[in-house]
């Protein structure tokens, strides 16, 4: 949409006024940026022109946008200039840029926003003068619009908001990330524009959650409301400059298998120069660590959040389960008894897996975790599952220390038995070594099925549960890392160590559809459905 004449200051040559009506002409002709020179050269001042990825983004720009990207594609530069342009040619607008810390925010402002304004043609700066010029804000005298930077923008209305490297904010400053979500983003009106851009930083935090939600909407091809986020993904292989000569770059069979997999998943072809660039960048910049490339130069959206399986206890078992389709939609089977497997903690998380045995399959239909709660909370959660989903409980398997672990003067298992009379809570016998229990679970994994949605948090934790690395010897130890992921793993280990299907003490209830069919037939049991 062209800019109206009223937004363009008087006193300019007519030819320039005509060109200024076109936002794309302005974007390709008005602004200058600093780019890094080749090795040994000084930085260069060049006229900004959107690259291929930036043009794709402009065409798909929505009210709310999430960008998951490879490094050095210039999105912070693009959006900084878009915000400057918007402020220059629209009255009473507030454009904001949020960065991970004040130093980063001021660097973006100085090197991108302020630099671009100061290198506008003299004739434009004369008719678009500054009313306020600081290290954090430019306020324009001709139309009362402004561009500013900060680590949060809770106060006032923000018509255009960029959150730069939000993944890093979530990973390093979780409180600041919450402030962005609860303060800065709500400050943008429905008809405004929000852009959140970042490389990935693991599977925790607001950026991961928001990206997963936006990806789900994209996969479903649903029409977006003004409050929905449009998902934008820009992999490394779409960037034309990410190529290099193949001479001297060793491509292994493992590398070739990886590239074949990516070509199939992304429906693309990776030429030899692209493959050479990828391998050389991984081996030179990241010491050969593939997980760093997944994070900084992802090939697919899911890979961006992938973590290394090196040292992960159940990596092979989880991969096989996915390959065999055992991580899928696994519904609760009405009338089939439900078992639970627990890990307890006071300051740690208390984790629970919900399980049904069906023929020779062990189906995990739900996982749940909370922290800082007493047994009454978990008893209430079990009752809610009964009421909402019709769970019929058989046995609740708790770790061996449930008889000794006390809260409010009584053991955890005693409190649970009192809170849920008639339910069977049993401690699982302690084994000599943790690794023996881990190996028992590995052996049982081939019979396990997991609901991909209701067990999502538990599956992520299993994928992160790993051995401790000894930096002195440069090798993995058999000692596990005790963190937020180990509790879910310890809870599932109770299944391998304590579950015996022969000891199921509740007969499966007759499903409702069978009862109705029998009622219609006068009470006689049909031998084909009984």
Coordinates of C-alpha atoms in Angstrom, one line a residue:
X1 CA 0.0 0.0 0.0
X2 CA 1.4 3.4 -1.0
X3 CA 2.0 6.1 1.6
X4 CA -0.4 9.0 1.4
X5 CA 0.9 12.4 0.3
X6 CA 0.0 13.9 3.7
X7 CA 2.6 11.7 5.4
X8 CA 5.4 13.0 3.2
X9 CA 6.9 16.4 4.3
X10 CA 6.6 19.4 2.1
X11 CA 9.6 21.1 0.5
X12 CA 10.9 18.0 -1.3
X13 CA 11.5 17.7 -5.1
X14 CA 8.5 16.3 -6.8
X15 CA 10.3 13.3 -8.2
X16 CA 11.5 12.3 -4.8
X17 CA 8.1 12.8 -3.3
X18 CA 6.7 10.5 -5.9
X19 CA 9.3 7.8 -5.1
X20 CA 8.7 8.2 -1.3
X21 CA 5.1 7.2 -1.7
X22 CA 6.3 3.6 -2.4
X23 CA 7.5 1.8 0.8
X24 CA 9.4 -0.8 -1.3
X25 CA 11.3 1.9 -3.2
X26 CA 12.2 3.5 0.2
X27 CA 13.4 0.1 1.5
X28 CA 15.6 -0.5 -1.5
X29 CA 17.0 3.1 -2.0
X30 CA 17.0 5.2 1.1
X31 CA 18.9 3.4 3.9
X32 CA 22.5 2.5 4.4
X33 CA 24.0 -0.1 6.7
X34 CA 27.4 -1.4 7.8
X35 CA 28.4 -4.8 6.7
X36 CA 31.5 -6.9 7.6
X37 CA 34.3 -6.8 5.1
X38 CA 36.1 -9.9 3.9
X39 CA 38.9 -11.2 6.0
X40 CA 41.5 -8.5 6.5
X41 CA 39.2 -5.7 5.2
X42 CA 37.5 -2.9 7.0
X43 CA 33.7 -2.9 7.5
X44 CA 31.8 -1.5 4.5
X45 CA 29.0 1.0 4.3
X46 CA 26.5 -0.2 1.6
X47 CA 23.0 0.7 0.5
X48 CA 20.5 -1.7 2.1
X49 CA 18.6 -4.0 -0.2
X50 CA 16.6 -6.9 1.2
X51 CA 18.1 -10.3 0.6
X52 CA 16.2 -13.4 -0.5
X53 CA 15.1 -14.5 3.0
X54 CA 14.1 -10.9 4.0
X55 CA 12.0 -10.5 0.8
X56 CA 10.2 -13.8 1.7
X57 CA 9.5 -12.5 5.2
X58 CA 8.1 -9.2 3.9
X59 CA 5.7 -11.0 1.6
X60 CA 4.4 -13.1 4.5
X61 CA 4.4 -10.4 7.2
X62 CA 1.5 -10.8 9.7
X63 CA 0.3 -9.0 12.8
X64 CA 2.2 -11.4 15.0
X65 CA 5.2 -13.2 13.7
X66 CA 7.7 -15.9 15.0
X67 CA 10.9 -16.3 13.1
X68 CA 13.0 -19.4 13.6
X69 CA 16.2 -18.9 11.7
X70 CA 19.8 -19.7 10.8
X71 CA 22.4 -17.2 11.9
X72 CA 23.4 -14.1 10.0
X73 CA 20.4 -13.7 7.7
X74 CA 20.0 -10.1 8.7
X75 CA 16.5 -10.1 10.2
X76 CA 17.4 -7.7 13.1
X77 CA 18.8 -5.3 10.4
X78 CA 15.7 -5.6 8.2
X79 CA 13.2 -5.0 11.0
X80 CA 15.2 -2.2 12.5
X81 CA 15.0 -0.4 9.2
X82 CA 11.3 -1.3 8.7
X83 CA 10.6 0.3 12.1
X84 CA 12.6 3.4 11.3
X85 CA 10.8 3.7 8.0
X86 CA 7.4 3.3 9.6
X87 CA 8.2 6.0 12.2
X88 CA 9.5 8.4 9.6
X89 CA 6.4 8.2 7.4
X90 CA 3.6 7.6 9.9
X91 CA 2.5 10.1 12.6
X92 CA 2.3 9.4 16.3
X93 CA 3.7 5.9 16.1
X94 CA 5.9 4.1 18.7
X95 CA 8.3 1.5 17.5
X96 CA 10.2 -0.7 20.0
X97 CA 13.1 -3.1 19.9
X98 CA 13.7 -5.5 22.9
X99 CA 17.1 -7.2 23.2
X100 CA 18.6 -9.6 25.7
X101 CA 20.5 -6.9 27.6
X102 CA 21.0 -3.1 27.5
X103 CA 24.3 -3.4 25.8
X104 CA 22.9 -5.4 23.0
X105 CA 19.9 -3.1 22.7
X106 CA 22.0 0.0 22.4
X107 CA 24.3 -1.7 19.9
X108 CA 21.3 -2.5 17.7
X109 CA 20.0 1.1 18.1
X110 CA 23.4 2.7 17.3
X111 CA 24.5 0.5 14.4
X112 CA 21.2 -0.1 12.7
X113 CA 18.5 2.5 13.5
X114 CA 20.6 5.6 14.2
X115 CA 23.2 4.8 11.6
X116 CA 20.5 4.4 8.9
X117 CA 18.8 7.7 9.9
X118 CA 22.1 9.7 10.0
X119 CA 22.9 8.4 6.4
X120 CA 19.7 9.6 4.9
X121 CA 19.9 12.2 2.2
X122 CA 20.5 15.7 3.7
X123 CA 17.3 16.9 2.2
X124 CA 15.2 14.3 4.0
X125 CA 16.9 14.9 7.4
X126 CA 16.2 18.6 7.1
X127 CA 12.4 18.0 6.8
X128 CA 12.5 15.1 9.3
X129 CA 14.5 16.5 12.1
X130 CA 15.0 15.0 15.6
X131 CA 13.2 16.3 18.6
X132 CA 15.0 13.9 20.9
X133 CA 18.3 12.0 20.2
X134 CA 19.6 9.7 22.9
X135 CA 21.4 6.3 23.1
X136 CA 18.0 4.6 23.4
X137 CA 15.5 6.7 21.4
X138 CA 14.9 8.8 18.4
X139 CA 11.9 11.1 18.5
X140 CA 11.0 12.9 15.3
X141 CA 9.9 16.5 15.4
X142 CA 7.9 16.5 12.1
X143 CA 5.3 13.8 13.2
X144 CA 5.9 12.9 16.9
X145 CA 6.8 9.3 16.1
X146 CA 9.7 7.5 17.8
X147 CA 12.0 4.4 17.7
X148 CA 13.4 3.2 21.0
X149 CA 15.2 0.2 22.4
X150 CA 15.1 -1.5 25.9
X151 CA 15.1 -4.8 27.6
X152 CA 11.3 -4.5 28.2
X153 CA 8.5 -2.2 27.1
X154 CA 5.6 -2.5 29.5
X155 CA 4.4 1.1 29.5
X156 CA 2.4 2.8 26.8
X157 CA 1.3 1.5 23.4
X158 CA 3.9 0.0 21.0
X159 CA 2.7 0.0 17.4
X160 CA 5.6 -2.0 16.1
X161 CA 7.6 -4.4 18.4
X162 CA 10.7 -6.5 17.6
X163 CA 12.0 -9.0 20.2
X164 CA 15.5 -9.9 19.1
X165 CA 17.0 -13.3 19.9
X166 CA 14.2 -14.2 22.2
X167 CA 15.5 -17.7 22.6
X168 CA 18.6 -16.4 24.3
X169 CA 16.5 -14.1 26.5
X170 CA 14.5 -17.2 27.6
X171 CA 17.6 -19.3 28.3
X172 CA 19.7 -16.6 30.1
X173 CA 17.1 -14.3 31.6
X174 CA 13.8 -16.3 32.2
X175 CA 12.4 -13.5 34.4
X176 CA 13.0 -11.0 31.7
X177 CA 11.4 -13.4 29.2
X178 CA 8.2 -13.5 31.3
X179 CA 8.2 -9.7 31.5
X180 CA 8.4 -9.6 27.6
X181 CA 5.4 -12.0 27.4
X182 CA 3.3 -10.3 30.1
X183 CA 4.3 -6.7 29.5
X184 CA 5.8 -5.9 26.2
X185 CA 3.8 -8.1 23.8
X186 CA 0.4 -7.0 25.3
X187 CA 1.4 -3.4 24.7
X188 CA 1.0 -4.0 21.0
X189 CA -2.6 -3.3 19.8
X190 CA -4.4 -5.8 17.6
X191 CA -3.7 -3.8 14.4
X192 CA 0.0 -3.4 15.3
X193 CA 2.9 -5.7 14.4
X194 CA 5.0 -7.9 16.6
X195 CA 8.0 -9.8 15.4
X196 CA 9.8 -12.3 17.6
X197 CA 13.0 -13.7 16.0
X198 CA 15.7 -16.0 17.3
X199 CA 17.9 -19.0 16.8
X200 CA 16.9 -21.9 19.0
X201 CA 18.1 -22.4 22.6
X202 CA 16.9 -25.8 23.7
X203 CA 13.4 -27.1 24.5
X204 CA 12.7 -24.9 27.5
X205 CA 11.2 -21.5 27.8
X206 CA 8.6 -19.2 26.2
X207 CA 10.3 -19.1 22.8
X208 CA 10.1 -22.9 22.4
X209 CA 6.5 -23.0 23.6
X210 CA 5.4 -20.1 21.3
X211 CA 7.2 -21.6 18.3
X212 CA 5.6 -25.0 18.8
X213 CA 2.2 -23.4 18.9
X214 CA 2.9 -21.3 15.8
X215 CA 4.2 -24.4 14.0
X216 CA 1.1 -26.3 14.9
X217 CA -1.1 -23.6 13.4
X218 CA 1.1 -23.6 10.3
X219 CA 0.9 -27.4 9.9
X220 CA -2.9 -27.3 10.3
X221 CA -3.1 -24.6 7.6
X222 CA -5.7 -22.7 9.7
X223 CA -6.7 -19.2 9.0
X224 CA -5.0 -17.0 11.5
X225 CA -6.7 -14.4 13.7
X226 CA -4.9 -11.1 14.4
X227 CA -3.8 -12.7 17.8
X228 CA -2.3 -15.8 16.2
X229 CA 1.4 -16.0 15.4
X230 CA 2.5 -16.8 11.8
X231 CA 5.4 -19.1 11.7
X232 CA 8.4 -18.3 9.5
X233 CA 11.4 -20.7 9.2
X234 CA 14.6 -19.8 7.4
X235 CA 17.1 -22.7 7.2
X236 CA 20.7 -22.4 6.3
X237 CA 20.3 -24.2 2.9
X238 CA 18.1 -21.4 1.5
X239 CA 20.9 -18.9 1.9
X240 CA 22.8 -18.7 -1.5
X241 CA 26.0 -17.5 0.3
X242 CA 26.3 -20.7 2.4
X243 CA 28.4 -22.5 -0.1
X244 CA 32.2 -23.1 -0.6
X245 CA 34.5 -25.1 -2.8
X246 CA 34.6 -28.8 -2.1
X247 CA 38.4 -29.2 -2.3
X248 CA 39.9 -30.2 1.0
X249 CA 36.6 -30.8 2.8
X250 CA 36.1 -34.4 3.9
X251 CA 32.5 -35.7 3.6
X252 CA 32.1 -38.9 5.6
X253 CA 29.5 -41.6 5.1
X254 CA 27.7 -40.4 8.2
X255 CA 27.6 -36.9 6.7
X256 CA 26.1 -38.3 3.5
X257 CA 23.4 -40.1 5.4
X258 CA 22.6 -36.9 7.2
X259 CA 22.3 -34.9 4.0
X260 CA 20.1 -37.6 2.4
X261 CA 17.8 -37.5 5.4
X262 CA 17.5 -33.7 5.3
X263 CA 16.8 -33.8 1.5
X264 CA 13.9 -36.2 2.1
X265 CA 12.5 -34.3 5.1
X266 CA 12.9 -30.8 3.6
X267 CA 12.1 -31.8 0.0
X268 CA 15.2 -30.1 -1.3
X269 CA 18.6 -31.0 -3.0
X270 CA 21.8 -30.1 -1.3
X271 CA 24.6 -29.5 -3.9
X272 CA 28.3 -30.4 -3.2
X273 CA 29.2 -26.8 -2.4
X274 CA 26.4 -26.5 0.2
X275 CA 27.5 -29.8 1.8
X276 CA 31.1 -28.6 1.9
X277 CA 30.1 -25.4 3.6
X278 CA 28.0 -27.2 6.2
X279 CA 30.7 -29.7 7.2
X280 CA 33.5 -27.1 7.2
X281 CA 31.5 -24.7 9.3
X282 CA 30.6 -27.5 11.8
X283 CA 34.1 -28.8 12.1
X284 CA 35.9 -25.4 12.2
X285 CA 33.5 -23.1 14.1
X286 CA 31.9 -25.7 16.4
X287 CA 34.6 -28.3 16.9
X288 CA 32.6 -30.9 15.0
X289 CA 29.6 -30.8 17.4
X290 CA 26.4 -31.4 15.4
X291 CA 24.1 -30.0 18.1
X292 CA 25.7 -26.5 17.6
X293 CA 24.8 -26.6 13.9
X294 CA 21.3 -27.7 14.7
X295 CA 20.9 -24.7 16.9
X296 CA 22.7 -22.1 14.9
X297 CA 22.2 -23.3 11.3
X298 CA 19.1 -25.6 11.5
X299 CA 18.0 -27.6 8.5
X300 CA 14.5 -28.2 9.6
X301 CA 12.3 -26.6 12.3
X302 CA 12.4 -29.7 14.6
X303 CA 16.1 -30.0 14.3
X304 CA 16.6 -26.5 15.6
X305 CA 15.4 -27.6 19.0
X306 CA 17.1 -31.0 18.9
X307 CA 19.7 -31.9 21.4
X308 CA 22.7 -34.2 21.2
X309 CA 21.9 -37.8 22.0
X310 CA 25.5 -38.4 23.1
X311 CA 25.5 -39.6 26.7
X312 CA 21.6 -39.9 26.7
X313 CA 20.5 -43.1 28.5
X314 CA 17.5 -43.8 26.3
X315 CA 18.4 -42.2 23.0
X316 CA 18.4 -45.5 21.0
X317 CA 15.2 -46.7 22.6
X318 CA 13.4 -43.4 22.0
X319 CA 14.6 -43.3 18.4
X320 CA 13.4 -46.8 17.8
X321 CA 10.0 -46.1 19.4
X322 CA 9.6 -43.1 17.0
X323 CA 10.7 -45.1 13.9
X324 CA 8.2 -47.9 14.8
X325 CA 5.3 -45.5 15.4
X326 CA 5.1 -46.2 19.2
X327 CA 5.1 -42.5 20.0
X328 CA 1.8 -41.5 18.5
X329 CA -1.8 -40.8 19.6
X330 CA -2.4 -43.5 22.3
X331 CA -6.0 -43.1 23.6
X332 CA -7.2 -44.1 27.1
X333 CA -9.0 -47.4 26.8
X334 CA -12.3 -47.2 28.7
X335 CA -12.5 -49.9 31.4
X336 CA -8.9 -50.9 31.2
X337 CA -7.2 -50.5 34.6
X338 CA -4.7 -47.6 34.9
X339 CA -1.4 -48.0 36.9
X340 CA 0.7 -45.1 37.9
X341 CA 4.5 -44.9 38.5
X342 CA 6.0 -42.2 40.7
X343 CA 9.1 -40.4 41.7
X344 CA 8.9 -38.3 44.8
X345 CA 10.6 -35.1 45.8
X346 CA 10.4 -32.3 48.4
X347 CA 12.4 -29.6 46.7
X348 CA 12.6 -31.7 43.5
X349 CA 9.8 -32.5 41.1
X350 CA 7.3 -35.2 41.8
X351 CA 6.6 -37.1 38.5
X352 CA 3.9 -39.5 37.6
X353 CA 3.4 -41.7 34.5
X354 CA -0.1 -43.2 33.8
X355 CA -0.1 -46.6 32.2
X356 CA -2.5 -49.2 30.7
X357 CA -1.6 -52.7 29.7
X358 CA -3.3 -53.8 26.5
X359 CA -2.5 -57.3 25.1
X360 CA 1.3 -57.3 25.1
X361 CA 1.6 -53.5 24.9
X362 CA 2.5 -51.1 27.8
X363 CA 0.7 -47.9 26.9
X364 CA 1.6 -44.7 28.7
X365 CA -1.3 -42.4 28.2
X366 CA -0.3 -39.4 30.3
X367 CA 2.6 -37.9 32.3
X368 CA 2.4 -35.3 35.0
X369 CA 4.9 -33.3 37.1
X370 CA 4.7 -30.6 39.7
X371 CA 7.0 -29.3 42.4
X372 CA 6.6 -27.9 46.0
X373 CA 3.3 -29.7 46.5
X374 CA 2.2 -32.1 49.3
X375 CA 0.6 -35.5 48.7
X376 CA -2.9 -34.1 48.9
X377 CA -2.2 -32.2 45.6
X378 CA -1.3 -35.4 43.8
X379 CA -4.2 -37.3 45.3
X380 CA -6.5 -34.6 44.0
X381 CA -5.0 -34.8 40.6
X382 CA -5.6 -38.6 40.5
X383 CA -9.2 -38.0 41.4
X384 CA -9.6 -35.4 38.7
X385 CA -8.3 -37.9 36.1
X386 CA -10.9 -40.3 37.4
X387 CA -13.7 -37.8 37.1
X388 CA -12.7 -36.2 33.8
X389 CA -11.4 -39.3 31.9
X390 CA -12.9 -42.3 33.7
X391 CA -9.6 -43.7 34.9
X392 CA -10.1 -46.9 36.9
X393 CA -6.9 -47.3 39.0
X394 CA -5.2 -50.6 39.7
X395 CA -1.9 -50.1 41.4
X396 CA 0.2 -47.0 42.2
X397 CA 3.9 -47.8 42.2
X398 CA 6.0 -45.5 44.4
X399 CA 9.8 -45.5 44.9
X400 CA 11.2 -47.5 47.9
X401 CA 11.7 -44.4 50.0
X402 CA 8.0 -43.5 50.0
X403 CA 7.7 -45.4 53.3
X404 CA 10.5 -43.4 54.8
X405 CA 10.1 -40.0 53.2
X406 CA 8.1 -37.9 55.6
X407 CA 6.0 -34.8 55.2
X408 CA 4.0 -33.3 58.0
X409 CA 5.2 -36.1 60.3
X410 CA 3.9 -39.0 58.3
X411 CA 5.4 -41.0 55.4
X412 CA 4.3 -40.1 51.9
X413 CA 2.8 -43.5 51.2
X414 CA 0.8 -43.5 54.5
X415 CA -0.7 -40.1 53.6
X416 CA -1.6 -41.2 50.1
X417 CA -3.3 -44.3 51.5
X418 CA -5.3 -42.1 53.9
X419 CA -6.2 -39.6 51.2
X420 CA -7.4 -42.2 48.8
X421 CA -8.8 -45.1 50.8
X422 CA -9.2 -48.3 48.9
X423 CA -6.5 -47.5 46.4
X424 CA -3.4 -49.7 46.3
X425 CA -0.1 -47.8 46.9
X426 CA 2.9 -50.1 46.9
X427 CA 6.7 -49.3 47.2
X428 CA 8.9 -50.7 44.6
X429 CA 11.8 -52.8 46.0
X430 CA 15.1 -51.1 45.9
X431 CA 17.8 -52.4 43.6
X432 CA 21.5 -52.3 44.2
X433 CA 22.6 -50.0 41.4
X434 CA 20.7 -47.3 39.4
X435 CA 22.3 -48.5 36.2
X436 CA 20.7 -51.9 36.7
X437 CA 17.3 -50.2 36.8
X438 CA 18.2 -48.2 33.7
X439 CA 19.1 -51.4 31.8
X440 CA 15.8 -53.0 33.0
X441 CA 13.9 -50.1 31.5
X442 CA 16.0 -50.2 28.3
X443 CA 15.0 -53.9 28.0
X444 CA 11.3 -53.2 28.5
X445 CA 11.2 -50.2 26.2
X446 CA 10.3 -52.3 23.1
X447 CA 6.9 -53.0 24.6
X448 CA 6.2 -49.3 25.4
X449 CA 3.9 -47.0 23.6
X450 CA 3.5 -43.3 24.5
X451 CA 0.8 -40.7 23.8
X452 CA 2.8 -38.0 22.0
X453 CA 0.6 -35.2 23.3
X454 CA -0.3 -36.1 26.9
X455 CA 3.2 -37.5 27.5
X456 CA 5.0 -34.7 25.7
X457 CA 6.8 -33.3 28.8
X458 CA 7.8 -36.7 30.0
X459 CA 9.2 -37.7 26.6
X460 CA 11.2 -34.5 26.4
X461 CA 12.7 -35.3 29.8
X462 CA 13.6 -38.9 28.8
X463 CA 15.3 -37.5 25.8
X464 CA 17.4 -35.2 28.0
X465 CA 18.3 -37.6 30.8
X466 CA 22.0 -38.3 30.5
X467 CA 25.2 -39.4 32.0
X468 CA 27.6 -37.0 33.7
X469 CA 30.6 -36.0 31.6
X470 CA 34.0 -36.1 33.4
X471 CA 36.0 -33.2 32.0
X472 CA 39.2 -34.5 33.5
X473 CA 39.1 -37.9 31.7
X474 CA 37.2 -36.6 28.7
X475 CA 34.7 -39.5 29.0
X476 CA 31.1 -40.2 30.1
X477 CA 30.7 -41.7 33.5
X478 CA 27.9 -44.1 34.7
X479 CA 26.8 -41.4 37.2
X480 CA 23.6 -39.7 36.1
X481 CA 22.9 -35.9 35.9
X482 CA 20.3 -35.1 38.6
X483 CA 18.3 -32.2 37.1
X484 CA 14.7 -31.4 36.1
X485 CA 14.8 -34.2 33.6
X486 CA 15.9 -37.1 35.9
X487 CA 12.7 -37.1 37.9
X488 CA 10.5 -38.3 35.0
X489 CA 13.2 -40.9 34.1
X490 CA 13.3 -42.2 37.7
X491 CA 9.5 -42.4 37.8
X492 CA 9.4 -44.5 34.6
X493 CA 12.1 -46.7 36.0
X494 CA 9.7 -47.8 38.7
X495 CA 7.7 -49.5 35.9
X496 CA 10.6 -51.6 34.8
X497 CA 11.6 -52.5 38.3
X498 CA 8.2 -53.1 39.9
X499 CA 5.4 -53.8 37.4
X500 CA 4.2 -57.3 37.2
X501 CA 1.1 -57.8 35.0
X502 CA 0.3 -61.1 36.7
X503 CA -0.4 -59.1 39.9
X504 CA -3.1 -56.9 38.5
X505 CA -5.8 -57.0 41.1
X506 CA -8.7 -55.2 39.2
X507 CA -10.6 -57.0 36.5
X508 CA -11.1 -54.8 33.5
X509 CA -14.5 -53.1 33.6
X510 CA -16.9 -53.9 30.9
X511 CA -16.9 -51.1 28.3
X512 CA -20.1 -49.0 28.1
X513 CA -20.7 -50.0 24.4
X514 CA -20.8 -53.7 25.5
X515 CA -23.2 -53.0 28.3
X516 CA -25.6 -51.1 26.0
X517 CA -25.4 -53.9 23.4
X518 CA -26.2 -56.6 26.0
X519 CA -29.1 -54.5 27.4
X520 CA -30.6 -54.2 23.9
X521 CA -30.3 -58.0 23.5
X522 CA -32.3 -58.8 26.7
X523 CA -29.2 -59.3 28.9
X524 CA -27.8 -62.3 27.1
X525 CA -24.1 -62.1 26.4
X526 CA -23.2 -62.2 22.7
X527 CA -20.3 -64.7 22.3
X528 CA -18.8 -62.5 19.6
X529 CA -18.6 -59.4 21.9
X530 CA -18.4 -60.9 25.4

